[in-house]
Amino acid sequence: MASFIIKPAYLRCVVRTGRLINEHWARNTLYAGRSYATEGDNRAPKIYTKTGDKGFSSTFTGERRPKEDHIFEALGSTDELSSAIGLAREFCLDKGHTFTYQLDKIQCILQDVGSNIATPRSSARESHIKKTTFTAQPIADLENWIDKFTEELPPLTNFILPVSPFVRYRSNDGPGFLVALILLLCVSQSGGKGSAALHLARTVCRRAERSVAPIVRTGEADPDVAKFLNRLSDYLFTAARYAAMKDGNEETIYKRPE
């Protein structure tokens, strides 16, 4: 008859595992119907962590850096870009544009862009890099979409003003981004909102690209991230033209002041 010898360490492991299973079962049974939002259970996750109160934040690799670091500047710009695209998407949905699924996908890809930026190679382990590697496929997708838009668009022969045809933005109107957004939201004719919002997202994309460039140049982020943002600004420009055309609006072109 075979005999088994169980080492104390293994026995403790078995006991701990059984205890955890029992606790999990009890928690699910006792609190299955509980609403954390209404009863205020302190085990519910909180949106605030207080870990950034002293002006430092963490990268995905666990490294603590000041919030003005290039990494967080780039992350903030890509986050702002996603929000700008989300706004443009809502205007395009209102007009029934069929390319909004592309904007959905782009916003998801921007999350991957952020993950890559938040994983500086100087402090990353192989496991970090494996989880946040950025591939070239999204770049090819953008180029394909741009080409399809371009097939339907008239040739580009003039500089296009990035505003709705029903408003004019003057450089002395105040801070650029804020004024452009206010003008965009106040346009009485809805036909130009989608195009104008896409142009606004394009300018944010250019800033995001500029903030990522030094990170890529030092080898801290994947070069395909910079390429994606470069191509994305071209996509947003082309999509803005396409939206204007589908809405039946003429593009506002640059005219040299007399």
mmCIF file of N, CA and C in Angstrom, residues 57-114:
data_model
loop_
_atom_site.group_PDB
_atom_site.id
_atom_site.type_symbol
_atom_site.label_atom_id
_atom_site.label_comp_id
_atom_site.label_asym_id
_atom_site.label_seq_id
_atom_site.Cartn_x
_atom_site.Cartn_y
_atom_site.Cartn_z
ATOM 1 N N SER A 57 3.547 60.823 -10.579
ATOM 2 C CA SER A 57 2.662 59.755 -11.026
ATOM 3 C C SER A 57 3.498 58.559 -11.457
ATOM 4 N N SER A 58 2.839 57.439 -11.667
ATOM 5 C CA SER A 58 3.554 56.202 -11.971
ATOM 6 C C SER A 58 3.383 55.802 -13.424
ATOM 7 N N THR A 59 4.453 55.288 -14.003
ATOM 8 C CA THR A 59 4.376 54.668 -15.322
ATOM 9 C C THR A 59 3.895 53.233 -15.150
ATOM 10 N N PHE A 60 3.641 52.552 -16.251
ATOM 11 C CA PHE A 60 3.212 51.155 -16.182
ATOM 12 C C PHE A 60 4.307 50.281 -15.587
ATOM 13 N N THR A 61 5.544 50.711 -15.710
ATOM 14 C CA THR A 61 6.660 49.933 -15.167
ATOM 15 C C THR A 61 6.847 50.150 -13.671
ATOM 16 N N GLY A 62 6.034 51.037 -13.078
ATOM 17 C CA GLY A 62 6.141 51.300 -11.648
ATOM 18 C C GLY A 62 7.057 52.452 -11.295
ATOM 19 N N GLU A 63 7.649 53.063 -12.285
ATOM 20 C CA GLU A 63 8.565 54.173 -12.055
ATOM 21 C C GLU A 63 7.779 55.434 -11.694
ATOM 22 N N ARG A 64 8.248 56.164 -10.680
ATOM 23 C CA ARG A 64 7.605 57.418 -10.277
ATOM 24 C C ARG A 64 8.319 58.582 -10.965
ATOM 25 N N ARG A 65 7.533 59.415 -11.647
ATOM 26 C CA ARG A 65 8.090 60.566 -12.350
ATOM 27 C C ARG A 65 7.239 61.790 -12.070
ATOM 28 N N PRO A 66 7.831 62.997 -12.158
ATOM 29 C CA PRO A 66 7.023 64.209 -11.992
ATOM 30 C C PRO A 66 5.995 64.328 -13.107
ATOM 31 N N LYS A 67 4.878 64.940 -12.815
ATOM 32 C CA LYS A 67 3.782 64.991 -13.774
ATOM 33 C C LYS A 67 4.091 65.832 -15.009
ATOM 34 N N GLU A 68 5.113 66.682 -14.913
ATOM 35 C CA GLU A 68 5.488 67.458 -16.091
ATOM 36 C C GLU A 68 6.463 66.705 -16.992
ATOM 37 N N ASP A 69 6.757 65.460 -16.659
ATOM 38 C CA ASP A 69 7.642 64.638 -17.464
ATOM 39 C C ASP A 69 7.073 64.459 -18.876
ATOM 40 N N HIS A 70 7.965 64.258 -19.841
ATOM 41 C CA HIS A 70 7.542 64.085 -21.233
ATOM 42 C C HIS A 70 6.537 62.945 -21.388
ATOM 43 N N ILE A 71 6.696 61.901 -20.587
ATOM 44 C CA ILE A 71 5.794 60.752 -20.681
ATOM 45 C C ILE A 71 4.356 61.176 -20.397
ATOM 46 N N PHE A 72 4.147 61.907 -19.315
ATOM 47 C CA PHE A 72 2.794 62.295 -18.931
ATOM 48 C C PHE A 72 2.255 63.423 -19.809
ATOM 49 N N GLU A 73 3.132 64.252 -20.334
ATOM 50 C CA GLU A 73 2.699 65.260 -21.302
ATOM 51 C C GLU A 73 2.126 64.575 -22.543
ATOM 52 N N ALA A 74 2.815 63.549 -23.014
ATOM 53 C CA ALA A 74 2.343 62.808 -24.187
ATOM 54 C C ALA A 74 1.057 62.052 -23.881
ATOM 55 N N LEU A 75 0.978 61.461 -22.698
ATOM 56 C CA LEU A 75 -0.246 60.746 -22.316
ATOM 57 C C LEU A 75 -1.435 61.694 -22.248
ATOM 58 N N GLY A 76 -1.212 62.887 -21.712
ATOM 59 C CA GLY A 76 -2.288 63.873 -21.633
ATOM 60 C C GLY A 76 -2.755 64.311 -23.008
ATOM 61 N N SER A 77 -1.822 64.469 -23.918
ATOM 62 C CA SER A 77 -2.179 64.900 -25.275
ATOM 63 C C SER A 77 -2.975 63.830 -26.014
ATOM 64 N N THR A 78 -2.577 62.569 -25.851
ATOM 65 C CA THR A 78 -3.323 61.495 -26.527
ATOM 66 C C THR A 78 -4.699 61.306 -25.896
ATOM 67 N N ASP A 79 -4.800 61.543 -24.597
ATOM 68 C CA ASP A 79 -6.098 61.472 -23.927
ATOM 69 C C ASP A 79 -7.012 62.584 -24.450
ATOM 70 N N GLU A 80 -6.460 63.783 -24.570
ATOM 71 C CA GLU A 80 -7.225 64.906 -25.113
ATOM 72 C C GLU A 80 -7.652 64.627 -26.557
ATOM 73 N N LEU A 81 -6.775 64.002 -27.313
ATOM 74 C CA LEU A 81 -7.078 63.650 -28.692
ATOM 75 C C LEU A 81 -8.265 62.700 -28.759
ATOM 76 N N SER A 82 -8.287 61.695 -27.904
ATOM 77 C CA SER A 82 -9.388 60.749 -27.891
ATOM 78 C C SER A 82 -10.702 61.449 -27.562
ATOM 79 N N SER A 83 -10.652 62.406 -26.630
ATOM 80 C CA SER A 83 -11.861 63.156 -26.279
ATOM 81 C C SER A 83 -12.343 63.994 -27.457
ATOM 82 N N ALA A 84 -11.406 64.616 -28.167
ATOM 83 C CA ALA A 84 -11.768 65.427 -29.330
ATOM 84 C C ALA A 84 -12.395 64.565 -30.422
ATOM 85 N N ILE A 85 -11.851 63.370 -30.617
ATOM 86 C CA ILE A 85 -12.418 62.451 -31.605
ATOM 87 C C ILE A 85 -13.806 61.988 -31.159
ATOM 88 N N GLY A 86 -13.976 61.780 -29.859
ATOM 89 C CA GLY A 86 -15.287 61.389 -29.340
ATOM 90 C C GLY A 86 -16.338 62.452 -29.608
ATOM 91 N N LEU A 87 -15.952 63.726 -29.458
ATOM 92 C CA LEU A 87 -16.872 64.818 -29.752
ATOM 93 C C LEU A 87 -17.231 64.828 -31.240
ATOM 94 N N ALA A 88 -16.210 64.696 -32.087
ATOM 95 C CA ALA A 88 -16.451 64.664 -33.533
ATOM 96 C C ALA A 88 -17.364 63.499 -33.904
ATOM 97 N N ARG A 89 -17.157 62.379 -33.265
ATOM 98 C CA ARG A 89 -17.976 61.193 -33.539
ATOM 99 C C ARG A 89 -19.448 61.477 -33.270
ATOM 100 N N GLU A 90 -19.751 62.169 -32.179
ATOM 101 C CA GLU A 90 -21.140 62.474 -31.861
ATOM 102 C C GLU A 90 -21.782 63.337 -32.941
ATOM 103 N N PHE A 91 -21.067 64.342 -33.427
ATOM 104 C CA PHE A 91 -21.594 65.188 -34.498
ATOM 105 C C PHE A 91 -21.797 64.385 -35.780
ATOM 106 N N CYS A 92 -20.858 63.481 -36.056
ATOM 107 C CA CYS A 92 -20.968 62.665 -37.272
ATOM 108 C C CYS A 92 -22.119 61.669 -37.167
ATOM 109 N N LEU A 93 -22.355 61.150 -35.975
ATOM 110 C CA LEU A 93 -23.496 60.258 -35.770
ATOM 111 C C LEU A 93 -24.808 60.991 -36.024
ATOM 112 N N ASP A 94 -24.873 62.241 -35.572
ATOM 113 C CA ASP A 94 -26.092 63.035 -35.781
ATOM 114 C C ASP A 94 -26.432 63.179 -37.260
ATOM 115 N N LYS A 95 -25.407 63.189 -38.105
ATOM 116 C CA LYS A 95 -25.625 63.342 -39.544
ATOM 117 C C LYS A 95 -25.695 61.996 -40.272
ATOM 118 N N GLY A 96 -25.567 60.902 -39.533
ATOM 119 C CA GLY A 96 -25.686 59.584 -40.136
ATOM 120 C C GLY A 96 -24.490 59.140 -40.957
ATOM 121 N N HIS A 97 -23.305 59.680 -40.674
ATOM 122 C CA HIS A 97 -22.123 59.278 -41.431
ATOM 123 C C HIS A 97 -21.781 57.814 -41.144
ATOM 124 N N THR A 98 -21.353 57.123 -42.187
ATOM 125 C CA THR A 98 -21.122 55.677 -42.076
ATOM 126 C C THR A 98 -19.726 55.314 -41.590
ATOM 127 N N PHE A 99 -18.841 56.307 -41.415
ATOM 128 C CA PHE A 99 -17.462 55.993 -41.029
ATOM 129 C C PHE A 99 -17.219 56.112 -39.528
ATOM 130 N N THR A 100 -18.277 56.286 -38.737
ATOM 131 C CA THR A 100 -18.072 56.475 -37.295
ATOM 132 C C THR A 100 -17.470 55.252 -36.623
ATOM 133 N N TYR A 101 -17.680 54.065 -37.209
ATOM 134 C CA TYR A 101 -17.058 52.865 -36.640
ATOM 135 C C TYR A 101 -15.531 52.977 -36.668
ATOM 136 N N GLN A 102 -15.024 53.713 -37.659
ATOM 137 C CA GLN A 102 -13.577 53.939 -37.740
ATOM 138 C C GLN A 102 -13.107 54.799 -36.566
ATOM 139 N N LEU A 103 -13.900 55.791 -36.202
ATOM 140 C CA LEU A 103 -13.550 56.644 -35.063
ATOM 141 C C LEU A 103 -13.573 55.830 -33.773
ATOM 142 N N ASP A 104 -14.531 54.908 -33.664
ATOM 143 C CA ASP A 104 -14.568 54.012 -32.493
ATOM 144 C C ASP A 104 -13.266 53.215 -32.388
ATOM 145 N N LYS A 105 -12.856 52.652 -33.512
ATOM 146 C CA LYS A 105 -11.646 51.828 -33.525
ATOM 147 C C LYS A 105 -10.416 52.672 -33.201
ATOM 148 N N ILE A 106 -10.379 53.885 -33.719
ATOM 149 C CA ILE A 106 -9.238 54.774 -33.475
ATOM 150 C C ILE A 106 -9.130 55.099 -31.989
ATOM 151 N N GLN A 107 -10.259 55.345 -31.343
ATOM 152 C CA GLN A 107 -10.222 55.632 -29.906
ATOM 153 C C GLN A 107 -9.680 54.434 -29.122
ATOM 154 N N CYS A 108 -10.034 53.225 -29.545
ATOM 155 C CA CYS A 108 -9.489 52.033 -28.890
ATOM 156 C C CYS A 108 -7.980 51.929 -29.118
ATOM 157 N N ILE A 109 -7.555 52.217 -30.336
ATOM 158 C CA ILE A 109 -6.124 52.151 -30.646
ATOM 159 C C ILE A 109 -5.348 53.192 -29.843
ATOM 160 N N LEU A 110 -5.955 54.344 -29.601
ATOM 161 C CA LEU A 110 -5.286 55.373 -28.806
ATOM 162 C C LEU A 110 -5.030 54.901 -27.376
ATOM 163 N N GLN A 111 -5.868 53.986 -26.882
ATOM 164 C CA GLN A 111 -5.584 53.375 -25.584
ATOM 165 C C GLN A 111 -4.297 52.557 -25.652
ATOM 166 N N ASP A 112 -4.110 51.850 -26.771
ATOM 167 C CA ASP A 112 -2.881 51.084 -26.955
ATOM 168 C C ASP A 112 -1.674 52.016 -27.110
ATOM 169 N N VAL A 113 -1.886 53.137 -27.785
ATOM 170 C CA VAL A 113 -0.825 54.149 -27.891
ATOM 171 C C VAL A 113 -0.405 54.615 -26.503
ATOM 172 N N GLY A 114 -1.400 54.911 -25.665
ATOM 173 C CA GLY A 114 -1.101 55.343 -24.307
ATOM 174 C C GLY A 114 -0.357 54.288 -23.508
#
